[in-house]
Amino acid sequence: KAGVTQTPRYLIKTRGQQVTLSCSPISGHRSVSWYQQTPGQGLQFLFEYFSETQRNKGNFPGRFSGRQFSNSRSEMNVSTLELGDSALYLCASSAGAELNEQFFGPGTRLTVL
Amino acid sequence: DQQVKQNSPSLSVQEGRISILNCDYTNSMFDYFLWYKKYPAEGPTFLISISSIKDKNEDGRFTVFLNKSAKHLSLHIVPSQPGDSAVYFCAAADSGTYKYIFGTGTRLKVLA
């Protein structure tokens, strides 16, 4: 069974631009969560989707948004990029509606210049 | 506020000995806990989990202990191997919110 895939793996943008990151969960998984990882901050929760509905979100500004499609694939969008948005963005999928172990993709490394 | 804390940023252990990684949490609503291992340039890999109805869970060389009264969990790795060298994250979740909160990680180095 294929794992969680994320595209692109690396991205360089300039301040003020916007970016869209994509995540394909493990086949059959319906929950997708997004995290931002920066040095010293661990993994910061962005949002979680289940069956195309956002069930929870973290404490990030409205510039960060996401969505989930009917095939469970998810996208995350960041508008008006700031230097501080440079980070590793991780996507994780889990099987069902209840709490389960999450399986992570390799991440997208975003650099904002 | 940091609801999940890993107070030791790094730990070094000799090969064959026990590695003990610690994690503290503040939210009494957390009822599901997980440990992940992360190598550079890879996403975290799930290791082991425990629900709040248990106080211990074992999987091979990995054992997680949960002390609910102290709001503390620990991961024991016995025996430690050089391949275990990685950053370890603990995470906690509240089944009412579907939100996983991660600690900042502990870098484990197993010395050959």
mmCIF file of C-alpha atoms in Angstrom:
data_model
loop_
_atom_site.group_PDB
_atom_site.id
_atom_site.type_symbol
_atom_site.label_atom_id
_atom_site.label_comp_id
_atom_site.label_asym_id
_atom_site.label_seq_id
_atom_site.Cartn_x
_atom_site.Cartn_y
_atom_site.Cartn_z
ATOM 1 C CA LYS A 1 0.000 0.000 0.000
ATOM 2 C CA ALA A 2 1.477 3.347 -1.015
ATOM 3 C CA GLY A 3 2.248 5.831 1.736
ATOM 4 C CA VAL A 4 1.287 9.467 2.098
ATOM 5 C CA THR A 5 2.616 11.542 -0.759
ATOM 6 C CA GLN A 6 3.181 15.280 -0.807
ATOM 7 C CA THR A 7 3.948 17.533 -3.745
ATOM 8 C CA PRO A 8 6.049 19.415 -4.372
ATOM 9 C CA ARG A 9 8.901 18.324 -2.097
ATOM 10 C CA TYR A 10 10.681 21.672 -2.292
ATOM 11 C CA LEU A 11 9.417 25.139 -3.087
ATOM 12 C CA ILE A 12 10.982 28.592 -3.165
ATOM 13 C CA LYS A 13 8.725 31.631 -3.175
ATOM 14 C CA THR A 14 9.089 35.346 -2.501
ATOM 15 C CA ARG A 15 7.262 37.441 0.042
ATOM 16 C CA GLY A 16 3.734 38.350 -0.944
ATOM 17 C CA GLN A 17 3.237 35.364 -3.221
ATOM 18 C CA GLN A 18 0.849 32.538 -2.533
ATOM 19 C CA VAL A 19 1.465 28.807 -2.547
ATOM 20 C CA THR A 20 -0.584 25.612 -2.756
ATOM 21 C CA LEU A 21 0.683 22.336 -1.337
ATOM 22 C CA SER A 22 -0.865 18.970 -2.097
ATOM 23 C CA CYS A 23 -1.262 15.799 -0.056
ATOM 24 C CA SER A 24 -2.509 12.380 -1.119
ATOM 25 C CA PRO A 25 -3.360 10.179 1.873
ATOM 26 C CA ILE A 26 -2.975 6.439 2.157
ATOM 27 C CA SER A 27 -5.694 4.705 0.173
ATOM 28 C CA GLY A 28 -8.793 4.299 2.327
ATOM 29 C CA HIS A 29 -7.770 6.953 4.835
ATOM 30 C CA ARG A 30 -10.341 9.689 5.231
ATOM 31 C CA SER A 31 -8.668 12.016 7.751
ATOM 32 C CA VAL A 32 -5.912 14.389 6.717
ATOM 33 C CA SER A 33 -4.056 16.740 9.056
ATOM 34 C CA TRP A 34 -1.519 19.435 8.257
ATOM 35 C CA TYR A 35 1.383 20.561 10.419
ATOM 36 C CA GLN A 36 4.081 23.201 10.229
ATOM 37 C CA GLN A 37 7.510 22.279 11.551
ATOM 38 C CA THR A 38 10.107 24.927 12.322
ATOM 39 C CA PRO A 39 13.372 24.545 14.274
ATOM 40 C CA GLY A 40 12.714 24.540 18.009
ATOM 41 C CA GLN A 41 8.931 24.626 17.618
ATOM 42 C CA GLY A 42 8.157 21.015 16.981
ATOM 43 C CA LEU A 43 5.087 20.268 14.899
ATOM 44 C CA GLN A 44 2.411 22.932 15.041
ATOM 45 C CA PHE A 45 -1.103 21.788 14.135
ATOM 46 C CA LEU A 46 -2.689 23.692 11.248
ATOM 47 C CA PHE A 47 -5.977 21.903 10.542
ATOM 48 C CA GLU A 48 -7.644 18.512 10.149
ATOM 49 C CA TYR A 49 -10.150 17.353 7.551
ATOM 50 C CA PHE A 50 -12.428 14.348 7.515
ATOM 51 C CA SER A 51 -14.768 13.578 4.639
ATOM 52 C CA GLU A 52 -14.273 17.053 3.142
ATOM 53 C CA THR A 53 -15.114 18.813 6.433
ATOM 54 C CA GLN A 54 -12.673 20.745 8.570
ATOM 55 C CA ARG A 55 -13.103 19.348 12.065
ATOM 56 C CA ASN A 56 -10.493 21.434 13.846
ATOM 57 C CA LYS A 57 -7.933 24.104 13.232
ATOM 58 C CA GLY A 58 -4.882 25.424 15.023
ATOM 59 C CA ASN A 59 -3.865 28.952 15.926
ATOM 60 C CA PHE A 60 -2.676 30.174 12.556
ATOM 61 C CA PRO A 61 -3.771 33.346 10.727
ATOM 62 C CA GLY A 62 -6.430 33.232 8.052
ATOM 63 C CA ARG A 63 -3.719 33.328 5.367
ATOM 64 C CA PHE A 64 -3.469 29.579 5.957
ATOM 65 C CA SER A 65 -6.368 27.637 4.501
ATOM 66 C CA GLY A 66 -7.059 24.153 3.303
ATOM 67 C CA ARG A 67 -9.577 21.881 1.724
ATOM 68 C CA GLN A 68 -10.228 18.222 1.149
ATOM 69 C CA PHE A 69 -11.662 16.641 -1.949
ATOM 70 C CA SER A 70 -14.081 13.739 -2.270
ATOM 71 C CA ASN A 71 -11.176 11.341 -2.933
ATOM 72 C CA SER A 72 -9.644 12.455 0.411
ATOM 73 C CA ARG A 73 -6.773 14.298 -1.259
ATOM 74 C CA SER A 74 -6.079 17.594 0.460
ATOM 75 C CA GLU A 75 -4.551 20.916 -0.429
ATOM 76 C CA MET A 76 -3.166 23.633 1.777
ATOM 77 C CA ASN A 77 -2.888 27.230 0.639
ATOM 78 C CA VAL A 78 -0.866 30.051 2.104
ATOM 79 C CA SER A 79 -1.524 33.542 0.762
ATOM 80 C CA THR A 80 0.607 36.670 1.091
ATOM 81 C CA LEU A 81 3.676 34.720 2.114
ATOM 82 C CA GLU A 82 5.912 36.067 4.880
ATOM 83 C CA LEU A 83 9.530 35.187 5.653
ATOM 84 C CA GLY A 84 8.363 33.432 8.820
ATOM 85 C CA ASP A 85 6.324 30.974 6.764
ATOM 86 C CA SER A 86 9.524 29.213 5.749
ATOM 87 C CA ALA A 87 9.140 25.746 7.234
ATOM 88 C CA LEU A 88 8.604 22.067 6.576
ATOM 89 C CA TYR A 89 4.908 21.422 5.976
ATOM 90 C CA LEU A 90 3.824 17.926 6.866
ATOM 91 C CA CYS A 91 0.659 16.122 5.991
ATOM 92 C CA ALA A 92 -0.586 13.086 7.901
ATOM 93 C CA SER A 93 -3.449 10.699 7.218
ATOM 94 C CA SER A 94 -5.334 8.346 9.464
ATOM 95 C CA ALA A 95 -7.917 5.709 8.824
ATOM 96 C CA GLY A 96 -11.203 6.613 10.368
ATOM 97 C CA ALA A 97 -13.386 9.006 12.218
ATOM 98 C CA GLU A 98 -11.878 8.187 15.613
ATOM 99 C CA LEU A 99 -8.400 8.891 16.913
ATOM 100 C CA ASN A 100 -5.826 6.596 15.362
ATOM 101 C CA GLU A 101 -2.154 6.675 14.616
ATOM 102 C CA GLN A 102 -1.316 9.190 11.921
ATOM 103 C CA PHE A 103 0.963 8.340 9.027
ATOM 104 C CA PHE A 104 3.082 11.185 7.739
ATOM 105 C CA GLY A 105 4.280 12.131 4.306
ATOM 106 C CA PRO A 106 7.845 13.317 3.649
ATOM 107 C CA GLY A 107 6.842 16.965 3.814
ATOM 108 C CA THR A 108 7.170 20.004 1.582
ATOM 109 C CA ARG A 109 10.100 22.290 2.370
ATOM 110 C CA LEU A 110 8.937 25.870 1.713
ATOM 111 C CA THR A 111 11.478 28.667 1.590
ATOM 112 C CA VAL A 112 10.244 32.252 1.430
ATOM 113 C CA LEU A 113 12.792 34.821 0.239
ATOM 114 C CA ASP B 1 0.868 27.609 25.660
ATOM 115 C CA GLN B 2 2.836 24.395 25.358
ATOM 116 C CA GLN B 3 0.391 21.683 26.328
ATOM 117 C CA VAL B 4 2.856 18.885 25.569
ATOM 118 C CA LYS B 5 6.425 19.279 26.772
ATOM 119 C CA GLN B 6 9.583 17.318 26.164
ATOM 120 C CA ASN B 7 11.994 18.979 28.544
ATOM 121 C CA SER B 8 15.123 17.161 27.378
ATOM 122 C CA PRO B 9 16.187 18.409 23.954
ATOM 123 C CA SER B 10 18.812 15.682 23.663
ATOM 124 C CA LEU B 11 19.860 12.349 25.168
ATOM 125 C CA SER B 12 22.900 10.129 24.618
ATOM 126 C CA VAL B 13 22.871 6.435 25.492
ATOM 127 C CA GLN B 14 25.320 3.581 24.991
ATOM 128 C CA GLU B 15 24.332 0.814 22.602
ATOM 129 C CA GLY B 16 22.593 -2.032 24.421
ATOM 130 C CA ARG B 17 21.446 0.138 27.326
ATOM 131 C CA ILE B 18 17.973 1.486 28.004
ATOM 132 C CA SER B 19 16.825 4.797 26.507
ATOM 133 C CA ILE B 20 14.106 6.619 28.427
ATOM 134 C CA LEU B 21 12.389 9.558 26.776
ATOM 135 C CA ASN B 22 9.978 11.646 28.787
ATOM 136 C CA CYS B 23 6.949 13.757 27.992
ATOM 137 C CA ASP B 24 4.650 15.843 30.185
ATOM 138 C CA TYR B 25 1.247 17.242 29.344
ATOM 139 C CA THR B 26 -1.075 19.725 30.972
ATOM 140 C CA ASN B 27 -4.493 19.072 29.442
ATOM 141 C CA SER B 28 -6.441 16.459 31.418
ATOM 142 C CA MET B 29 -8.765 15.988 28.428
ATOM 143 C CA PHE B 30 -6.040 14.228 26.439
ATOM 144 C CA ASP B 31 -6.960 10.564 26.140
ATOM 145 C CA TYR B 32 -4.705 9.243 23.396
ATOM 146 C CA PHE B 33 -0.928 9.437 23.258
ATOM 147 C CA LEU B 34 1.591 8.556 20.582
ATOM 148 C CA TRP B 35 5.339 8.446 20.002
ATOM 149 C CA TYR B 36 6.972 9.157 16.669
ATOM 150 C CA LYS B 37 10.520 8.900 15.399
ATOM 151 C CA LYS B 38 11.872 11.310 12.830
ATOM 152 C CA TYR B 39 14.981 11.117 10.682
ATOM 153 C CA PRO B 40 16.257 14.201 8.828
ATOM 154 C CA ALA B 41 14.478 14.955 5.553
ATOM 155 C CA GLU B 42 11.715 12.433 6.319
ATOM 156 C CA GLY B 43 8.286 12.700 7.855
ATOM 157 C CA PRO B 44 7.753 11.325 11.378
ATOM 158 C CA THR B 45 7.254 7.557 11.630
ATOM 159 C CA PHE B 46 4.679 6.168 14.060
ATOM 160 C CA LEU B 47 6.197 4.014 16.813
ATOM 161 C CA ILE B 48 3.650 3.201 19.475
ATOM 162 C CA SER B 49 0.484 4.572 21.045
ATOM 163 C CA ILE B 50 -1.488 4.241 24.262
ATOM 164 C CA SER B 51 -4.982 5.205 25.257
ATOM 165 C CA SER B 52 -5.806 6.658 28.643
ATOM 166 C CA ILE B 53 -7.529 3.460 29.785
ATOM 167 C CA LYS B 54 -4.157 1.711 29.903
ATOM 168 C CA ASP B 55 -0.945 2.485 31.744
ATOM 169 C CA LYS B 56 1.458 0.444 29.643
ATOM 170 C CA ASN B 57 1.785 -0.721 26.065
ATOM 171 C CA GLU B 58 4.602 -2.820 24.599
ATOM 172 C CA ASP B 59 5.731 -3.432 21.064
ATOM 173 C CA GLY B 60 9.001 -5.266 20.722
ATOM 174 C CA ARG B 61 11.814 -3.119 22.070
ATOM 175 C CA PHE B 62 9.475 -0.179 22.667
ATOM 176 C CA THR B 63 7.311 0.303 25.750
ATOM 177 C CA VAL B 64 5.216 3.349 26.553
ATOM 178 C CA PHE B 65 4.169 4.087 30.136
ATOM 179 C CA LEU B 66 1.369 6.473 31.037
ATOM 180 C CA ASN B 67 0.940 8.043 34.478
ATOM 181 C CA LYS B 68 -2.318 9.941 34.300
ATOM 182 C CA SER B 69 -2.153 11.380 37.793
ATOM 183 C CA ALA B 70 1.234 12.913 37.028
ATOM 184 C CA LYS B 71 0.257 13.750 33.437
ATOM 185 C CA HIS B 72 3.434 12.058 32.311
ATOM 186 C CA LEU B 73 4.353 9.499 29.703
ATOM 187 C CA SER B 74 7.611 7.883 28.843
ATOM 188 C CA LEU B 75 9.047 5.761 26.060
ATOM 189 C CA HIS B 76 11.513 3.023 26.939
ATOM 190 C CA ILE B 77 13.727 1.510 24.262
ATOM 191 C CA VAL B 78 15.514 -1.675 25.298
ATOM 192 C CA PRO B 79 18.086 -2.507 24.102
ATOM 193 C CA SER B 80 19.043 0.700 22.322
ATOM 194 C CA GLN B 81 20.630 0.365 18.885
ATOM 195 C CA PRO B 82 22.586 2.886 16.794
ATOM 196 C CA GLY B 83 19.730 2.878 14.254
ATOM 197 C CA ASP B 84 17.480 4.306 16.961
ATOM 198 C CA SER B 85 19.370 7.604 16.733
ATOM 199 C CA ALA B 86 16.731 10.116 15.650
ATOM 200 C CA VAL B 87 14.444 12.823 16.989
ATOM 201 C CA TYR B 88 11.545 11.449 19.025
ATOM 202 C CA PHE B 89 8.251 13.320 19.338
ATOM 203 C CA CYS B 90 5.465 12.596 21.749
ATOM 204 C CA ALA B 91 1.942 13.647 20.847
ATOM 205 C CA ALA B 92 -1.342 13.846 22.702
ATOM 206 C CA ALA B 93 -4.897 14.081 21.475
ATOM 207 C CA ASP B 94 -8.359 14.734 22.816
ATOM 208 C CA SER B 95 -10.903 12.439 21.171
ATOM 209 C CA GLY B 96 -13.408 15.269 21.275
ATOM 210 C CA THR B 97 -11.358 17.577 19.069
ATOM 211 C CA TYR B 98 -9.391 15.316 16.650
ATOM 212 C CA LYS B 99 -6.424 17.568 17.298
ATOM 213 C CA TYR B 100 -2.969 16.126 17.911
ATOM 214 C CA ILE B 101 -0.561 18.272 19.932
ATOM 215 C CA PHE B 102 3.113 17.477 19.545
ATOM 216 C CA GLY B 103 6.045 18.118 21.844
ATOM 217 C CA THR B 104 9.181 19.822 20.569
ATOM 218 C CA GLY B 105 11.145 16.580 20.323
ATOM 219 C CA THR B 106 14.121 14.895 21.965
ATOM 220 C CA ARG B 107 17.181 14.047 19.902
ATOM 221 C CA LEU B 108 18.402 10.574 20.862
ATOM 222 C CA LYS B 109 21.942 9.529 20.038
ATOM 223 C CA VAL B 110 22.860 5.894 20.598
ATOM 224 C CA LEU B 111 26.610 5.484 20.820
ATOM 225 C CA ALA B 112 28.208 2.330 19.428
#
